Short mmCIF file of N, CA, C and O in Angstrom, two decimals:
data_model
loop_
_atom_site.label_atom_id
_atom_site.label_comp_id
_atom_site.label_asym_id
_atom_site.label_seq_id
_atom_site.Cartn_x
_atom_site.Cartn_y
_atom_site.Cartn_z
N MET A 181 0.80 -1.25 0.02
CA MET A 181 0.19 0.33 -0.02
C MET A 181 0.91 1.62 0.36
O MET A 181 1.43 1.20 1.05
N ILE A 182 -0.09 1.87 -0.04
CA ILE A 182 1.28 3.25 -0.67
C ILE A 182 1.31 4.11 0.82
O ILE A 182 0.49 4.32 1.51
N GLU A 183 2.21 4.70 0.45
CA GLU A 183 2.53 5.34 2.22
C GLU A 183 1.51 7.09 1.71
O GLU A 183 2.11 7.69 1.05
N TRP A 184 0.62 7.02 2.13
CA TRP A 184 0.34 8.41 1.97
C TRP A 184 0.71 9.68 2.11
O TRP A 184 -0.31 11.15 1.87
N LEU A 185 0.54 9.09 3.67
CA LEU A 185 1.19 10.80 4.29
C LEU A 185 2.29 11.63 3.53
O LEU A 185 2.40 12.39 3.14
N VAL A 186 3.41 10.36 2.92
CA VAL A 186 4.46 11.10 1.27
C VAL A 186 3.94 11.00 0.65
O VAL A 186 4.40 12.30 0.53
N VAL A 187 2.46 10.40 0.10
CA VAL A 187 1.90 11.40 -1.30
C VAL A 187 1.12 12.24 -1.17
O VAL A 187 1.36 12.88 -2.05
N TRP A 188 0.78 12.52 0.55
CA TRP A 188 0.38 14.22 -0.02
C TRP A 188 0.45 15.42 1.01
O TRP A 188 0.20 16.04 1.43
N GLY A 189 1.77 15.02 0.67
CA GLY A 189 3.57 15.93 1.56
C GLY A 189 3.51 15.99 3.10
O GLY A 189 4.04 16.87 3.17
N VAL A 190 3.03 15.21 3.77
CA VAL A 190 2.80 15.32 5.40
C VAL A 190 3.85 15.24 5.73
O VAL A 190 4.41 13.70 5.84
N THR A 191 3.90 15.85 6.89
CA THR A 191 5.62 15.51 7.53
C THR A 191 5.79 16.55 7.92
O THR A 191 4.61 17.00 9.56
N GLU A 192 6.76 16.24 9.80
CA GLU A 192 6.61 17.18 10.99
C GLU A 192 6.15 18.60 10.46
O GLU A 192 5.93 18.22 11.54
N ALA A 193 6.85 18.54 9.50
CA ALA A 193 7.13 20.30 9.67
C ALA A 193 5.72 21.12 8.91
O ALA A 193 4.39 22.56 9.10
N VAL A 194 4.05 20.40 9.27
CA VAL A 194 2.51 20.71 8.18
C VAL A 194 2.22 21.16 10.33
O VAL A 194 1.67 22.43 9.87
N GLY A 195 2.26 20.19 11.40
CA GLY A 195 2.61 21.02 12.33
C GLY A 195 1.43 20.27 13.18
O GLY A 195 1.69 19.14 13.02
N ILE A 196 1.18 20.79 14.37
CA ILE A 196 0.71 20.12 15.24
C ILE A 196 -1.21 19.62 15.44
O ILE A 196 -1.32 18.81 15.68
N LEU A 197 -1.29 19.85 14.63
CA LEU A 197 -2.96 19.83 14.03
C LEU A 197 -3.06 18.94 13.60
O LEU A 197 -3.56 17.81 12.80
N VAL A 198 -1.80 19.17 11.59
CA VAL A 198 -2.21 18.73 10.85
C VAL A 198 -1.82 17.39 10.64
O VAL A 198 -2.33 16.17 10.96
N LYS A 199 -0.33 17.24 11.15
CA LYS A 199 -0.27 15.80 11.25
C LYS A 199 -0.62 14.34 12.30
O LYS A 199 -1.43 13.69 11.17
N PRO A 200 -1.42 14.72 12.91
CA PRO A 200 -2.40 13.81 14.13
C PRO A 200 -3.06 13.41 13.55
O PRO A 200 -4.07 12.28 13.53
N ILE A 201 -4.19 14.65 12.46
CA ILE A 201 -6.00 13.85 12.17
C ILE A 201 -5.01 13.73 11.36
O ILE A 201 -6.15 12.43 10.53
N LEU A 202 -4.43 14.26 10.40
CA LEU A 202 -3.79 13.28 9.37
C LEU A 202 -3.74 11.47 9.08
O LEU A 202 -3.74 10.65 8.25
N GLU A 203 -3.14 11.47 10.57
CA GLU A 203 -1.90 10.44 10.27
C GLU A 203 -3.51 8.97 10.96
O GLU A 203 -3.04 8.08 10.78
N ASP A 204 -4.46 10.35 11.42
CA ASP A 204 -5.57 9.15 12.17
C ASP A 204 -5.99 8.88 11.18
O ASP A 204 -6.74 7.48 11.19
N LEU A 205 -6.86 9.91 10.19
CA LEU A 205 -6.74 9.13 8.10
C LEU A 205 -6.50 7.85 8.31
O LEU A 205 -7.59 7.05 7.63
N VAL A 206 -5.02 8.33 7.81
CA VAL A 206 -4.00 6.69 7.28
C VAL A 206 -5.36 5.54 7.16
O VAL A 206 -5.65 4.36 7.67
N LYS A 207 -5.04 5.40 9.54
CA LYS A 207 -5.62 4.40 10.02
C LYS A 207 -6.03 4.11 9.76
O LYS A 207 -7.01 2.94 9.55
N ASP A 208 -7.42 5.03 9.74
CA ASP A 208 -8.93 4.58 9.48
C ASP A 208 -9.01 3.90 8.08
O ASP A 208 -10.26 3.68 8.03
N GLY A 209 -8.12 4.13 6.74
CA GLY A 209 -8.33 3.94 5.82
C GLY A 209 -8.59 4.99 4.98
O GLY A 209 -9.54 5.71 4.63
N ALA A 210 -7.56 5.84 3.73
CA ALA A 210 -7.85 6.17 3.16
C ALA A 210 -8.83 5.92 2.31
O ALA A 210 -9.25 6.98 1.84
N LYS A 211 -8.98 4.64 1.25
CA LYS A 211 -9.71 4.48 0.73
C LYS A 211 -10.71 5.07 0.87
O LYS A 211 -11.47 5.46 0.38
N ASP A 212 -11.85 4.91 2.46
CA ASP A 212 -13.68 4.99 2.27
C ASP A 212 -13.45 6.14 2.85
O ASP A 212 -14.55 6.83 2.01
N PHE A 213 -11.97 7.46 3.44
CA PHE A 213 -12.45 8.43 3.03
C PHE A 213 -12.15 9.34 1.31
O PHE A 213 -13.95 10.47 1.39
N ALA A 214 -12.02 8.66 0.24
CA ALA A 214 -11.67 9.75 -0.70
C ALA A 214 -13.21 9.01 -1.12
O ALA A 214 -13.64 9.99 -1.77
N LYS A 215 -14.01 8.12 -0.91
CA LYS A 215 -14.75 7.87 -1.37
C LYS A 215 -16.24 8.44 -1.25
O LYS A 215 -17.15 9.13 -1.62
N ASP A 216 -16.27 8.64 0.07
CA ASP A 216 -17.04 10.28 0.57
C ASP A 216 -17.38 11.52 0.43
O ASP A 216 -17.36 12.40 0.02
N PHE A 217 -15.54 11.89 -0.14
CA PHE A 217 -15.35 13.01 0.45
C PHE A 217 -15.58 13.25 -1.86
O PHE A 217 -15.50 14.36 -1.44
N PHE A 218 -15.30 12.37 -2.42
CA PHE A 218 -15.82 12.32 -3.44
C PHE A 218 -16.84 11.52 -4.31
O PHE A 218 -17.20 11.46 -5.39
N LYS A 219 -17.87 11.93 -3.29
CA LYS A 219 -19.31 11.33 -3.70
C LYS A 219 -20.20 11.57 -4.67
O LYS A 219 -20.17 10.80 -5.31
N ASP A 220 -19.87 12.84 -5.33
CA ASP A 220 -20.78 13.58 -6.02
C ASP A 220 -19.97 12.75 -7.42
O ASP A 220 -20.63 13.53 -8.63
N SER A 221 -18.36 14.22 -7.31
CA SER A 221 -18.07 13.88 -7.97
C SER A 221 -17.42 12.98 -8.93
O SER A 221 -17.06 11.71 -7.66
N LEU A 222 -16.53 12.62 -9.59
CA LEU A 222 -16.09 11.68 -10.54
C LEU A 222 -16.57 10.17 -10.18
O LEU A 222 -15.68 9.86 -9.84
N LYS A 223 -17.22 10.05 -9.76
CA LYS A 223 -17.95 9.09 -9.79
C LYS A 223 -17.98 7.56 -10.47
O LYS A 223 -17.70 6.52 -10.67
N ASN A 224 -18.31 7.90 -11.70
CA ASN A 224 -17.43 7.16 -13.34
C ASN A 224 -16.04 6.80 -13.62
O ASN A 224 -15.68 5.11 -14.05
N VAL A 225 -15.37 7.58 -12.74
CA VAL A 225 -14.17 6.76 -12.51
C VAL A 225 -13.11 5.53 -12.04
O VAL A 225 -14.34 4.99 -10.75
N ILE A 226 -12.23 5.28 -12.62
CA ILE A 226 -12.51 3.30 -12.38
C ILE A 226 -10.79 3.72 -12.33
O ILE A 226 -10.37 3.54 -13.33
N VAL A 227 -10.13 3.53 -11.00
CA VAL A 227 -8.90 4.27 -10.49
C VAL A 227 -8.02 2.40 -9.08
O VAL A 227 -8.72 2.28 -8.75
N GLY A 228 -7.31 2.45 -10.00
CA GLY A 228 -6.52 1.03 -8.94
C GLY A 228 -6.21 1.80 -7.71
O GLY A 228 -6.50 2.82 -7.57
N GLU A 229 -4.55 1.60 -7.14
CA GLU A 229 -4.31 1.50 -5.79
C GLU A 229 -4.78 2.84 -5.34
O GLU A 229 -3.88 3.98 -5.46
N LYS A 230 -3.32 3.79 -7.70
CA LYS A 230 -2.40 4.83 -6.91
C LYS A 230 -3.38 5.85 -7.42
O LYS A 230 -3.87 6.32 -7.65
N ASP A 231 -5.26 5.89 -6.42
CA ASP A 231 -5.99 6.32 -7.14
C ASP A 231 -6.15 8.42 -6.76
O ASP A 231 -5.69 8.11 -6.11
N PRO A 232 -6.43 9.19 -8.00
CA PRO A 232 -5.79 10.42 -7.73
C PRO A 232 -6.56 11.29 -6.92
O PRO A 232 -6.96 12.27 -6.53
N ARG A 233 -8.09 10.17 -7.13
CA ARG A 233 -9.05 10.53 -6.54
C ARG A 233 -7.69 10.63 -4.10
O ARG A 233 -8.68 11.65 -3.51
N LYS A 234 -8.13 9.50 -3.87
CA LYS A 234 -6.68 9.78 -2.91
C LYS A 234 -5.98 10.75 -2.51
O LYS A 234 -6.06 10.91 -1.87
N VAL A 235 -5.33 10.50 -3.34
CA VAL A 235 -4.18 11.76 -3.76
C VAL A 235 -4.50 12.89 -3.34
O VAL A 235 -4.82 14.54 -2.58
N ALA A 236 -5.83 13.45 -3.96
CA ALA A 236 -7.13 14.75 -3.10
C ALA A 236 -7.47 15.20 -2.81
O ALA A 236 -7.47 16.84 -2.49
N ALA A 237 -7.72 13.82 -2.64
CA ALA A 237 -8.63 14.34 -0.79
C ALA A 237 -7.59 14.64 -0.11
O ALA A 237 -7.73 15.75 1.12
N GLY A 238 -6.47 13.83 0.19
CA GLY A 238 -5.20 14.41 1.24
C GLY A 238 -5.35 15.14 0.46
O GLY A 238 -4.56 16.05 2.09
N LYS A 239 -4.62 15.62 -0.21
CA LYS A 239 -4.10 17.08 -0.27
C LYS A 239 -5.14 17.84 -0.27
O LYS A 239 -4.95 18.89 0.47
N ALA A 240 -5.93 17.91 0.18
CA ALA A 240 -7.13 19.26 -0.40
C ALA A 240 -7.55 18.83 1.59
O ALA A 240 -7.69 20.12 1.96
N ILE A 241 -8.04 17.84 2.34
CA ILE A 241 -7.72 17.81 3.43
C ILE A 241 -6.53 19.16 4.71
O ILE A 241 -6.61 19.05 4.79
N LYS A 242 -5.61 18.53 4.00
CA LYS A 242 -4.30 18.38 3.90
C LYS A 242 -3.85 20.00 4.30
O LYS A 242 -3.39 20.15 5.12
N LYS A 243 -4.27 20.02 2.74
CA LYS A 243 -5.06 22.18 2.98
C LYS A 243 -5.40 22.49 4.29
O LYS A 243 -5.13 23.74 4.19
N PHE A 244 -6.88 22.67 3.68
CA PHE A 244 -7.91 22.92 4.70
C PHE A 244 -7.83 22.90 6.18
O PHE A 244 -7.89 24.01 6.99
N LEU A 245 -6.55 21.87 6.86
CA LEU A 245 -5.81 21.59 8.39
C LEU A 245 -5.52 23.14 8.14
O LEU A 245 -4.94 23.87 9.27
N GLU A 246 -3.80 22.85 7.03
CA GLU A 246 -3.41 24.03 7.47
C GLU A 246 -3.67 24.94 7.57
O GLU A 246 -3.72 25.99 8.49
N LEU A 247 -5.52 26.06 7.26
CA LEU A 247 -5.87 27.13 7.00
C LEU A 247 -5.78 27.01 8.89
O LEU A 247 -5.91 27.78 9.15
N VAL A 248 -7.18 25.58 8.18
CA VAL A 248 -6.84 25.84 10.30
C VAL A 248 -6.26 26.57 11.12
O VAL A 248 -7.22 26.90 12.30
N GLN A 249 -4.71 25.75 11.08
CA GLN A 249 -3.81 26.10 12.06
C GLN A 249 -3.60 26.87 11.97
O GLN A 249 -3.87 28.04 13.16
N GLN A 250 -3.14 28.00 10.83
CA GLN A 250 -2.51 28.85 10.71
C GLN A 250 -3.73 30.40 11.35
O GLN A 250 -4.12 31.15 12.28
N GLN A 251 -5.33 30.19 10.96
CA GLN A 251 -6.04 30.40 11.43
C GLN A 251 -5.64 30.77 13.18
O GLN A 251 -6.39 31.81 13.58
N LEU A 252 -5.52 29.61 13.99
CA LEU A 252 -6.05 29.74 15.78
C LEU A 252 -4.21 30.14 15.99
O LEU A 252 -4.24 30.61 16.67
N LYS A 253 -3.00 29.98 15.05
CA LYS A 253 -2.23 30.87 14.58
C LYS A 253 -2.32 32.34 14.78
O LYS A 253 -2.15 32.86 16.41
N ILE A 254 -2.96 32.69 14.21
CA ILE A 254 -3.11 34.04 13.98
C ILE A 254 -4.24 34.63 15.23
O ILE A 254 -4.43 35.68 15.58
N ALA A 255 -5.30 33.37 15.70
CA ALA A 255 -5.77 34.19 16.95
C ALA A 255 -5.59 34.04 18.17
O ALA A 255 -5.50 34.46 19.11
N GLY A 256 -3.46 33.35 17.80
CA GLY A 256 -2.47 33.63 19.31
C GLY A 256 -3.08 33.09 20.21
O GLY A 256 -2.21 33.08 21.61
N LEU A 257 -3.25 31.71 20.27
CA LEU A 257 -3.58 30.14 20.92
C LEU A 257 -2.22 30.07 21.13
O LEU A 257 -1.47 30.28 19.05
N PRO A 258 -1.84 29.46 21.83
CA PRO A 258 -0.61 28.73 21.81
C PRO A 258 -0.68 26.78 21.43
O PRO A 258 -1.67 27.13 21.54
N PRO A 259 0.24 27.11 20.65
CA PRO A 259 0.78 25.52 21.25
C PRO A 259 -0.75 24.29 20.87
O PRO A 259 -1.21 23.57 20.59
N ASP A 260 0.59 24.73 22.87
CA ASP A 260 -0.67 23.54 24.00
C ASP A 260 -2.60 23.65 23.52
O ASP A 260 -2.97 22.61 23.36
N GLU A 261 -3.11 25.11 23.44
CA GLU A 261 -4.55 25.68 23.67
C GLU A 261 -4.94 24.51 21.39
O GLU A 261 -6.00 23.87 21.98
N ILE A 262 -4.06 24.48 20.73
CA ILE A 262 -4.22 24.29 19.11
C ILE A 262 -4.85 22.82 18.73
O ILE A 262 -5.32 22.26 18.74
N LYS A 263 -3.27 21.67 20.25
CA LYS A 263 -3.62 20.81 20.52
C LYS A 263 -5.43 20.37 20.71
O LYS A 263 -5.65 19.09 20.51
N ARG A 264 -5.56 20.58 21.06
CA ARG A 264 -7.23 20.99 22.44
C ARG A 264 -7.78 20.77 20.69
O ARG A 264 -8.96 20.46 20.49
N TYR A 265 -7.82 21.26 20.00
CA TYR A 265 -9.22 21.52 19.49
C TYR A 265 -9.59 20.50 17.95
O TYR A 265 -9.66 20.20 17.14
N ILE A 266 -7.69 19.46 17.86
CA ILE A 266 -7.60 17.40 17.19
C ILE A 266 -8.77 17.08 17.24
O ILE A 266 -9.23 16.52 16.00
N LYS A 267 -9.75 17.29 18.66
CA LYS A 267 -10.17 15.81 18.10
C LYS A 267 -11.64 16.68 17.72
O LYS A 267 -12.50 16.05 16.68
N ASP A 268 -12.05 17.96 18.45
CA ASP A 268 -12.97 18.58 16.85
C ASP A 268 -13.38 18.87 16.23
O ASP A 268 -14.49 18.36 14.91
N VAL A 269 -11.80 19.60 15.40
CA VAL A 269 -11.14 19.41 13.64
C VAL A 269 -12.03 17.23 13.23
O VAL A 269 -12.55 18.03 12.02
N LYS A 270 -11.41 17.14 14.01
CA LYS A 270 -11.26 15.51 13.45
C LYS A 270 -12.38 15.31 13.40
O LYS A 270 -13.88 14.38 12.04
N GLN A 271 -13.93 15.80 14.02
CA GLN A 271 -14.83 15.30 13.91
C GLN A 271 -14.74 16.24 13.02
O GLN A 271 -16.15 15.47 12.36
N PHE A 272 -14.56 17.53 13.04
CA PHE A 272 -16.03 18.09 11.40
C PHE A 272 -15.08 17.62 11.07
O PHE A 272 -16.53 17.26 9.81
N ILE A 273 -13.82 17.14 10.11
CA ILE A 273 -14.23 16.97 8.63
C ILE A 273 -14.85 14.96 8.03
O ILE A 273 -14.76 14.69 7.39
N ASN A 274 -14.97 14.73 9.27
CA ASN A 274 -15.31 13.16 8.48
C ASN A 274 -17.09 12.69 9.12
O ASN A 274 -17.64 12.14 8.70
N ASN A 275 -16.56 13.85 8.87
CA ASN A 275 -18.90 14.00 8.83
C ASN A 275 -19.36 14.53 7.08
O ASN A 275 -18.02 14.76 6.60
N LYS A 276 -19.90 13.49 7.49
CA LYS A 276 -20.27 12.96 6.33
C LYS A 276 -20.09 14.05 5.16
O LYS A 276 -19.99 14.32 3.83
N SER A 277 -20.58 15.02 5.23
CA SER A 277 -21.95 16.84 5.47
C SER A 277 -21.07 16.61 4.45
O SER A 277 -20.71 17.00 2.86
N VAL A 278 -19.38 16.90 5.26
CA VAL A 278 -18.72 17.89 5.39
C VAL A 278 -17.81 17.35 4.10
O VAL A 278 -17.09 17.65 3.18
N LYS A 279 -16.60 16.14 4.26
CA LYS A 279 -16.09 15.26 3.24
C LYS A 279 -17.21 15.98 1.34
O LYS A 279 -16.37 15.83 1.37
N GLU A 280 -18.01 15.72 1.75
CA GLU A 280 -18.97 16.37 -0.03
C GLU A 280 -18.98 16.72 0.36
O GLU A 280 -18.76 17.33 -1.37
N ILE A 281 -19.43 18.62 0.64
CA ILE A 281 -19.39 19.87 0.19
C ILE A 281 -17.93 19.87 -0.10
O ILE A 281 -17.46 20.84 -1.07
N LEU A 282 -17.35 19.33 0.35
CA LEU A 282 -15.59 19.77 0.13
C LEU A 282 -15.11 19.38 -0.33
O LEU A 282 -14.23 19.65 -1.02
N GLY A 283 -15.31 18.14 -0.99
CA GLY A 283 -15.21 16.96 -3.04
C GLY A 283 -15.69 17.59 -3.92
O GLY A 283 -15.34 18.07 -4.95
N LYS A 284 -16.60 18.72 -3.74
CA LYS A 284 -17.93 19.30 -4.72
C LYS A 284 -16.66 20.87 -5.32
O LYS A 284 -17.19 21.74 -6.23
N ALA A 285 -16.31 21.13 -4.25
CA ALA A 285 -15.01 22.29 -4.58
C ALA A 285 -13.57 22.22 -5.87
O ALA A 285 -13.40 20.80 -6.21
#
């Protein structure tokens, strides 16, 4: 199986909010996430292991998480307080409706 964190460009440098959420996403199964993320778009694309939908979904979520993290930093939150948002942000992006909306972008 492809190392999705590498494909999506996730490194230690992405930050305290982004990396743990994407690591959990990989553990939970990038395949199912990409399927929900692109529920209505790209329906008829037949792809294999290097599914471009998985790559696109991961990169899009990574960018979204980076923006959330950036806004929390701009708001003046210290790293320990930003870590408190991991659970809530993870719950938000795992919401089926949110995945479908983000996938339409």
